[in-house]
mmCIF file of C-alpha atoms in Angstrom:
data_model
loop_
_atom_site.group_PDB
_atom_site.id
_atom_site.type_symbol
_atom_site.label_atom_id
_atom_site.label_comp_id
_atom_site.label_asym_id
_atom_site.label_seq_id
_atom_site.Cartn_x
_atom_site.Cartn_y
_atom_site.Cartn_z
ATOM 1 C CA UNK W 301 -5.553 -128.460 -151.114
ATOM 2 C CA UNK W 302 -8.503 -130.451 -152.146
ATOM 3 C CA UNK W 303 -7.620 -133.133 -154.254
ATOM 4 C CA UNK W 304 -9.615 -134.737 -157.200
ATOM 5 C CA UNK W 305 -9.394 -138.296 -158.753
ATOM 6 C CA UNK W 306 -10.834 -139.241 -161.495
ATOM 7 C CA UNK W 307 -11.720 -142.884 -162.776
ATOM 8 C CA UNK W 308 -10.977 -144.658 -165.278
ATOM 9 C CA UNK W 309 -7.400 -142.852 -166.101
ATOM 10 C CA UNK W 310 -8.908 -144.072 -170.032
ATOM 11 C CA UNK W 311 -11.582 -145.473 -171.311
ATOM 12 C CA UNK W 312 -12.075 -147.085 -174.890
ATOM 13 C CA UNK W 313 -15.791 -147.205 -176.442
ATOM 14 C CA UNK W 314 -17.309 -147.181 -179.164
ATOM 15 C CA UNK W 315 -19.866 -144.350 -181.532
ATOM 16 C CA UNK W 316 -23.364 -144.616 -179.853
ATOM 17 C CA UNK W 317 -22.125 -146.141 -176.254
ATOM 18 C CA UNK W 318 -23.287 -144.654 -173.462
ATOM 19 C CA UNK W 319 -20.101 -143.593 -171.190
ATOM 20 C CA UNK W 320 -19.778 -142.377 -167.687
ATOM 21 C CA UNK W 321 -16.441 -140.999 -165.966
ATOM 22 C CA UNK W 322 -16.469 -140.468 -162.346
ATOM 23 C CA UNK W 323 -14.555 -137.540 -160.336
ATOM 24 C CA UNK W 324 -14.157 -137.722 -156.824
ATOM 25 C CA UNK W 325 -13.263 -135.026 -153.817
ATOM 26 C CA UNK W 326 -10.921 -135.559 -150.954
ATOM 27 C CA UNK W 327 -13.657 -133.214 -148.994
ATOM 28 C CA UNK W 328 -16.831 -132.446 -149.599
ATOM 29 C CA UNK W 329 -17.818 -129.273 -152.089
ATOM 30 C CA UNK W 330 -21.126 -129.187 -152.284
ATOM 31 C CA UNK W 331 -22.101 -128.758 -156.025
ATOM 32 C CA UNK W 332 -18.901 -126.538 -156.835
ATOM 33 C CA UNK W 333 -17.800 -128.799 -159.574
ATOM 34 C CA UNK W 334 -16.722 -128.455 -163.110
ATOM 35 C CA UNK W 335 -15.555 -130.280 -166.275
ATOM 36 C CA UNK W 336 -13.668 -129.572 -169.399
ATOM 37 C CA UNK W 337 -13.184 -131.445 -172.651
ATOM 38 C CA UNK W 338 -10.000 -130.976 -174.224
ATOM 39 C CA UNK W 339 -8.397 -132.053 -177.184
ATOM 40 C CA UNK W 340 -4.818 -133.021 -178.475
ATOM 41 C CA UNK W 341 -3.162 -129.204 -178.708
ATOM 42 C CA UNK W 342 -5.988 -127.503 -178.155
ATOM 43 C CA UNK W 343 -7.439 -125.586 -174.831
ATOM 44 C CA UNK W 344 -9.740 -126.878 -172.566
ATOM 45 C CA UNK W 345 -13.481 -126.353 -173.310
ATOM 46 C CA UNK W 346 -16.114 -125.823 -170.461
ATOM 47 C CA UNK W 347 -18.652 -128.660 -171.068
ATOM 48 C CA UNK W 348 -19.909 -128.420 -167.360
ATOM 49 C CA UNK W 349 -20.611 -126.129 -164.506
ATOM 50 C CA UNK W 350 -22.259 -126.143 -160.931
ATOM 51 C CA UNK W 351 -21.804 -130.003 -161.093
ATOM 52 C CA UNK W 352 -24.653 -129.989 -163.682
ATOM 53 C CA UNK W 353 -25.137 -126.854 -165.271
ATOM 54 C CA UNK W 354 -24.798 -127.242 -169.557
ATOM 55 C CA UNK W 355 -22.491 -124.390 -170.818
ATOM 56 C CA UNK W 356 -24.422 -122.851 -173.773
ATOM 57 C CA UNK W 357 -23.354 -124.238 -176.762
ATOM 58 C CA UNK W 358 -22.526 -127.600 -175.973
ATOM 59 C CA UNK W 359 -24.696 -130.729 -176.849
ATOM 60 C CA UNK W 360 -26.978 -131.821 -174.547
ATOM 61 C CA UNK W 361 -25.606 -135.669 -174.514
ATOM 62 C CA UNK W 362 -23.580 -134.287 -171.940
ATOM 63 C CA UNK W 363 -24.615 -134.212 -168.387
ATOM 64 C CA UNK W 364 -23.601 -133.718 -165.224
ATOM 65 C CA UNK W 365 -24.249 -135.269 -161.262
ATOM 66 C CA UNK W 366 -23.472 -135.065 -158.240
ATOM 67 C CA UNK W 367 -22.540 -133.376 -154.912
ATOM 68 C CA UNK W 368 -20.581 -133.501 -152.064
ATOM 69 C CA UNK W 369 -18.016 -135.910 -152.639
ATOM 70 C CA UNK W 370 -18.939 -137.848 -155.890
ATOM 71 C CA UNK W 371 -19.885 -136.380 -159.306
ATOM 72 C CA UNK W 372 -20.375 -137.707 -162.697
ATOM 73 C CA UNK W 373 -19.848 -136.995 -166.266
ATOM 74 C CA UNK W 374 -21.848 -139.036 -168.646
ATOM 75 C CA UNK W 375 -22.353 -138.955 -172.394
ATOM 76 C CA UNK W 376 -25.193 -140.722 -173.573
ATOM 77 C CA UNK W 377 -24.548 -141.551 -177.255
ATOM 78 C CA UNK W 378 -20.802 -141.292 -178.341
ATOM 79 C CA UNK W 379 -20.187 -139.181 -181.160
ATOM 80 C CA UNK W 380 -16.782 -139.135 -183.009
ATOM 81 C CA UNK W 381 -16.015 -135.870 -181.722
ATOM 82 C CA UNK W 382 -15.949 -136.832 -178.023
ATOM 83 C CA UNK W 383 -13.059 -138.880 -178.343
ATOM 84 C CA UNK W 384 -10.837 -136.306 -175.995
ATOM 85 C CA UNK W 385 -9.687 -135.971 -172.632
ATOM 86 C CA UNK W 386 -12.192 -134.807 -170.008
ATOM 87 C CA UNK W 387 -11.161 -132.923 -166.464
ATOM 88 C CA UNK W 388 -13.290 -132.510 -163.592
ATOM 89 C CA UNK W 389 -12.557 -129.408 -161.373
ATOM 90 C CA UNK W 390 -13.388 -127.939 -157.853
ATOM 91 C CA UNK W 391 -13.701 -124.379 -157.760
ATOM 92 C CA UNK W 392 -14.866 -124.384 -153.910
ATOM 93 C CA UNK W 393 -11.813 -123.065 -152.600
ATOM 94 C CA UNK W 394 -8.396 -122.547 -154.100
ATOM 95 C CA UNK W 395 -6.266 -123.674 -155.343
ATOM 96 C CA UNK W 396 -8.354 -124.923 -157.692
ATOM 97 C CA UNK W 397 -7.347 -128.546 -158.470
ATOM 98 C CA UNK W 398 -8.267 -130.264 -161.462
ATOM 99 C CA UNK W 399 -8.329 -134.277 -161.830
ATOM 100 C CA UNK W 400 -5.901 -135.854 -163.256
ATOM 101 C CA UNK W 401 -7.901 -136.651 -166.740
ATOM 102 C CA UNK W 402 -9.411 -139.438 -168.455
ATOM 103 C CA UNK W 403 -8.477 -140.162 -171.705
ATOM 104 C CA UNK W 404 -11.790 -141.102 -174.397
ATOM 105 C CA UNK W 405 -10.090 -142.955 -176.869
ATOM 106 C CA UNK W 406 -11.941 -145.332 -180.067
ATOM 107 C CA UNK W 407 -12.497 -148.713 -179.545
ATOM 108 C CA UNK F 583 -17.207 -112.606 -177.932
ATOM 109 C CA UNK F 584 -14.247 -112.486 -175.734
ATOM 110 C CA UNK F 585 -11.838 -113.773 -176.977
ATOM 111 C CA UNK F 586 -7.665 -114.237 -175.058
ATOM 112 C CA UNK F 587 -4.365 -114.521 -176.738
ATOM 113 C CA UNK F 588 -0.825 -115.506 -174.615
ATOM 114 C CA UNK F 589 2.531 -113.914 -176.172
ATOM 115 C CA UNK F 590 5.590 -114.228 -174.388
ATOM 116 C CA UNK F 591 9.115 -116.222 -175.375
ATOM 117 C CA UNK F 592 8.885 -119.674 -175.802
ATOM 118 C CA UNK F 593 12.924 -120.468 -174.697
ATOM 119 C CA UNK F 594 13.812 -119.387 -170.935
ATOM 120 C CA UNK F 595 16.966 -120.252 -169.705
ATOM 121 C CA UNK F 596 17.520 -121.860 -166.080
ATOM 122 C CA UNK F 597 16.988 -119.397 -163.127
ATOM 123 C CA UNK F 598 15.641 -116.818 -165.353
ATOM 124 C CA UNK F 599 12.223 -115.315 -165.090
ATOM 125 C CA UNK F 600 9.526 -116.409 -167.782
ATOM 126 C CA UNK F 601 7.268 -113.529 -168.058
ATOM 127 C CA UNK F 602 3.667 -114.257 -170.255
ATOM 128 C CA UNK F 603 0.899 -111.621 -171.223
ATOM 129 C CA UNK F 604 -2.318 -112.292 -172.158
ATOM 130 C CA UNK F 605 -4.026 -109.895 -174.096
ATOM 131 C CA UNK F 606 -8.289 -109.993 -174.125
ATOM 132 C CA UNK F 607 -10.143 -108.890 -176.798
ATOM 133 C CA UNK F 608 -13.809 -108.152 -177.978
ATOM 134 C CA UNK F 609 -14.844 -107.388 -173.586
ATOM 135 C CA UNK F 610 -13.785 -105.227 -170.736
ATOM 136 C CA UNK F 611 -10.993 -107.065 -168.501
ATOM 137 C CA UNK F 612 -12.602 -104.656 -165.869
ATOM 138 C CA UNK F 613 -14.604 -107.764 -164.266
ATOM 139 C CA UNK F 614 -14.099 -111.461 -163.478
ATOM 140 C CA UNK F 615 -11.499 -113.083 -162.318
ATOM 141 C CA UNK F 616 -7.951 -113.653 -165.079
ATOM 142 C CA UNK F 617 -6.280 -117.121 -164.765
ATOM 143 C CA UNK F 618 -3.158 -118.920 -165.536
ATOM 144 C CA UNK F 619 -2.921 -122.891 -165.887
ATOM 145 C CA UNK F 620 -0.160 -124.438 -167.033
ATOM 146 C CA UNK F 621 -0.046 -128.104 -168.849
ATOM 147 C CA UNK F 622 3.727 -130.040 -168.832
ATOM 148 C CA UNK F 623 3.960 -132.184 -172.008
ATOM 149 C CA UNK F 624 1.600 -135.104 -171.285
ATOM 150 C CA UNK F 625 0.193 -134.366 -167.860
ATOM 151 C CA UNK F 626 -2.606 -132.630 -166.856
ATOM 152 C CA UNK F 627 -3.505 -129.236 -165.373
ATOM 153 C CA UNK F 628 -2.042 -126.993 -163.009
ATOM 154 C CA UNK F 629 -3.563 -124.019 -161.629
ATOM 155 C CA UNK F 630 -1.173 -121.035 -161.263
ATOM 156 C CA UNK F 631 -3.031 -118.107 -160.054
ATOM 157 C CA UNK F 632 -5.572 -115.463 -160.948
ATOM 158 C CA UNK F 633 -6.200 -111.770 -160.450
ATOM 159 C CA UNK F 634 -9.367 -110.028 -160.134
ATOM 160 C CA UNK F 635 -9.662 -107.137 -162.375
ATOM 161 C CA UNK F 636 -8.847 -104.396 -159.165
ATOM 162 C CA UNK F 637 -5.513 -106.261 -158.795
ATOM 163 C CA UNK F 638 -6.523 -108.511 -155.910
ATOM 164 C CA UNK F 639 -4.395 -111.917 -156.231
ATOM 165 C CA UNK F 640 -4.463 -115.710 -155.307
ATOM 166 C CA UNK F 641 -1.926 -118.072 -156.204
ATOM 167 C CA UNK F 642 -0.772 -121.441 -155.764
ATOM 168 C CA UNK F 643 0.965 -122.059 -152.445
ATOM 169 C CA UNK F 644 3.448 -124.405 -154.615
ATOM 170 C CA UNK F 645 4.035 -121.542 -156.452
ATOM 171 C CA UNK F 646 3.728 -118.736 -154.606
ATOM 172 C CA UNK F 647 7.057 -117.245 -154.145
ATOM 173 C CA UNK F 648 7.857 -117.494 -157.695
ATOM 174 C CA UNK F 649 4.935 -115.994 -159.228
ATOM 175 C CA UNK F 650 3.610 -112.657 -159.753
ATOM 176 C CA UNK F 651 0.533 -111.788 -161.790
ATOM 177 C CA UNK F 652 -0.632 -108.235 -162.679
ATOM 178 C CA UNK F 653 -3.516 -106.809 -165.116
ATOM 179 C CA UNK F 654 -3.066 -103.408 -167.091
ATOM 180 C CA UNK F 655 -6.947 -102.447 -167.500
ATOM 181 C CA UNK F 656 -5.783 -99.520 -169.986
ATOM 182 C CA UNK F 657 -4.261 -102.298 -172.563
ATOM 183 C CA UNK F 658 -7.113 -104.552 -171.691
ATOM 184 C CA UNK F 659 -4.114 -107.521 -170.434
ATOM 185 C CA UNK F 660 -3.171 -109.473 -167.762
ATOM 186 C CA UNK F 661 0.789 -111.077 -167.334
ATOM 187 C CA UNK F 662 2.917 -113.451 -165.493
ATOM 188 C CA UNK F 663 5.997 -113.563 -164.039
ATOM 189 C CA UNK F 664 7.680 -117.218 -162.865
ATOM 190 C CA UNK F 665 10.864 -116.653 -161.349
ATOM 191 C CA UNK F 666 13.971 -119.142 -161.116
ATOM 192 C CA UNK F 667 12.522 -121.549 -163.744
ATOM 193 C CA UNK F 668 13.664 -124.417 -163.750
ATOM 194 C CA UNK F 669 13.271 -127.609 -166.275
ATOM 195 C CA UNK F 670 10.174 -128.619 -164.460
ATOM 196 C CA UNK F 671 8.558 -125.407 -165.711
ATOM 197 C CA UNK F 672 8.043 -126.256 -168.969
ATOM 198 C CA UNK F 673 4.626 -126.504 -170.126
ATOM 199 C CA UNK F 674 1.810 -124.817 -172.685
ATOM 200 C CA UNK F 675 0.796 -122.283 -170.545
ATOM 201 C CA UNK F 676 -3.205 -120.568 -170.698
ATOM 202 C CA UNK F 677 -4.620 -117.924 -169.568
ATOM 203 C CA UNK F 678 -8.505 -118.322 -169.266
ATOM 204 C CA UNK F 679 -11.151 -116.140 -167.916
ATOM 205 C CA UNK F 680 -13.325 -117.299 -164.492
ATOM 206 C CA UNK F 681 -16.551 -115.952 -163.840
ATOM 207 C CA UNK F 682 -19.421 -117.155 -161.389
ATOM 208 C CA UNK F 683 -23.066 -117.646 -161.824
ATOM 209 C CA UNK F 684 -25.301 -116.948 -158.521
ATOM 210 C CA UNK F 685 -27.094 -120.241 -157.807
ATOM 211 C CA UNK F 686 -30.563 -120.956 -156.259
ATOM 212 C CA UNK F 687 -28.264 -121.813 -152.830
ATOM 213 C CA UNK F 688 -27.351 -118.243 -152.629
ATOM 214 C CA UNK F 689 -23.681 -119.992 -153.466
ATOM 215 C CA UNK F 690 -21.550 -118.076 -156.215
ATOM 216 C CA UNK F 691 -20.603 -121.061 -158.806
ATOM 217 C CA UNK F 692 -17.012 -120.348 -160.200
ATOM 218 C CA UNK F 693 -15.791 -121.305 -163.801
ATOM 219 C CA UNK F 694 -13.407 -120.955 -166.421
ATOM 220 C CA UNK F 695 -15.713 -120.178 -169.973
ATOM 221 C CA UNK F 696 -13.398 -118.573 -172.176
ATOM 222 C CA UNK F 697 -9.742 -119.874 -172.431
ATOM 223 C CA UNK F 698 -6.537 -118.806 -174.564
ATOM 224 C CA UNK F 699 -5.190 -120.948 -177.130
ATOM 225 C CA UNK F 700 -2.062 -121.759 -175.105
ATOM 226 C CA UNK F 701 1.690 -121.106 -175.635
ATOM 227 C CA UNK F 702 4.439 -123.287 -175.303
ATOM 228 C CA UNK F 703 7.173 -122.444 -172.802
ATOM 229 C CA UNK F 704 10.111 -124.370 -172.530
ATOM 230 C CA UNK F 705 12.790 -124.164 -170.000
ATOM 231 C CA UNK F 706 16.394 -125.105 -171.495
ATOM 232 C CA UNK F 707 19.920 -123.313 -171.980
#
């Protein structure tokens, strides 16, 4: 199985900050990344596919890098609905594996 | 737009079988790919399985001999089956749909776009 870590675990910040949560594969897979937003009892909500690839719909302060190994999330001005927990996952093989989540909170 | 709704008991008893169906409306089930993740009470996400719309299945090697999924493409709905549950199966459970997008690599980019609201299983006699 291919297995994804995420850092930080949680993060605090504040409305406007610019934030960035890394995701990181145990092998390489190429650009077959994704992430999801999710928050307290709700499902999770695509933000992210193809590493970099916007979902329609969601806000373009979102963005996406990376390949191979090492991708990034990064929102560029907080807004008081992105305080959630965010999930990187590799759809190059299966399983697919998800990181373990980090955790947006208010600072 | 599609939308996906779980139904399915939310006590199981010990060594029973916990059986989940997810029912999509407002699109065909006849493409894509029909997943099931599971989330324990504060943890993260665990991939199941999925089924492609002709019945072809993958599933999680941790789970594989415990889980069965099928897809009824005259109700429009896909189910699972987790045998022998134990306490360690409890979870909110989704079902989510995964389709690809061709990229300019010629690679087909999997993803989950359209996800169920989530039901809450718990495993207890």
């Amino acid at each position: 199985d291919i297995q994804m870590t995420q850092s930080p675990s949680s993060l605090s910040a504040s409305v406007g900050d610019r934030v960035t949560i890394t995701c990181r594969a145990s092998q390489s897979i190429s650009s077959y990344l994704n992430w999801y937003q999710q928050k307290p009892g709700k499902a999770p909500k695509l933000l992210i596919y193809a590493a970099s690839t916007l979902q329609s719909g969601v806000p373009s302060r979102f963005s996406g890098s990376g390949s191979g190994t090492d991708f990034t999330l990064t929102i560029s001005s907080l807004q008081p609905e992105d305080f959630a927990t965010y999930y990187c996952q590799q759809s190059y093989s299966t399983p697919r594996t998800f990181g373990q989540g980090t955790k947006l909170e208010i600072k | 737009q599609v939308q996906l709704q779980e139904s399915g008991p939310g006590l199981v008893k010990p060594s029973e079988t916990l059986s989940l169906t997810c029912i999509v409306s407002g699109g065909s089930i006849s493409s894509y790919y029909w997943s099931w993740i599971r989330q324990p009470p504060g943890k993260g996400l665990e991939w199941i399985g999925y089924i492609y719309y002709s019945g072809s299945t993958n599933y999680n090697p941790s789970l594989k001999s415990r889980v069965t999924i099928s897809v009824d493409t005259s109700k429009n709905q896909f189910s699972l089956k987790l045998s022998s549950v134990t306490a360690a199966d409890t979870a909110v459970y989704y079902c989510a749909r995964e389709v690809y997008s061709y990229g300019y690599d010629g690679g087909y980019y999997y993803y989950m776009d359209v996800w169920g609201k989530g039901t809450t299983v718990t495993v207890s006699s």
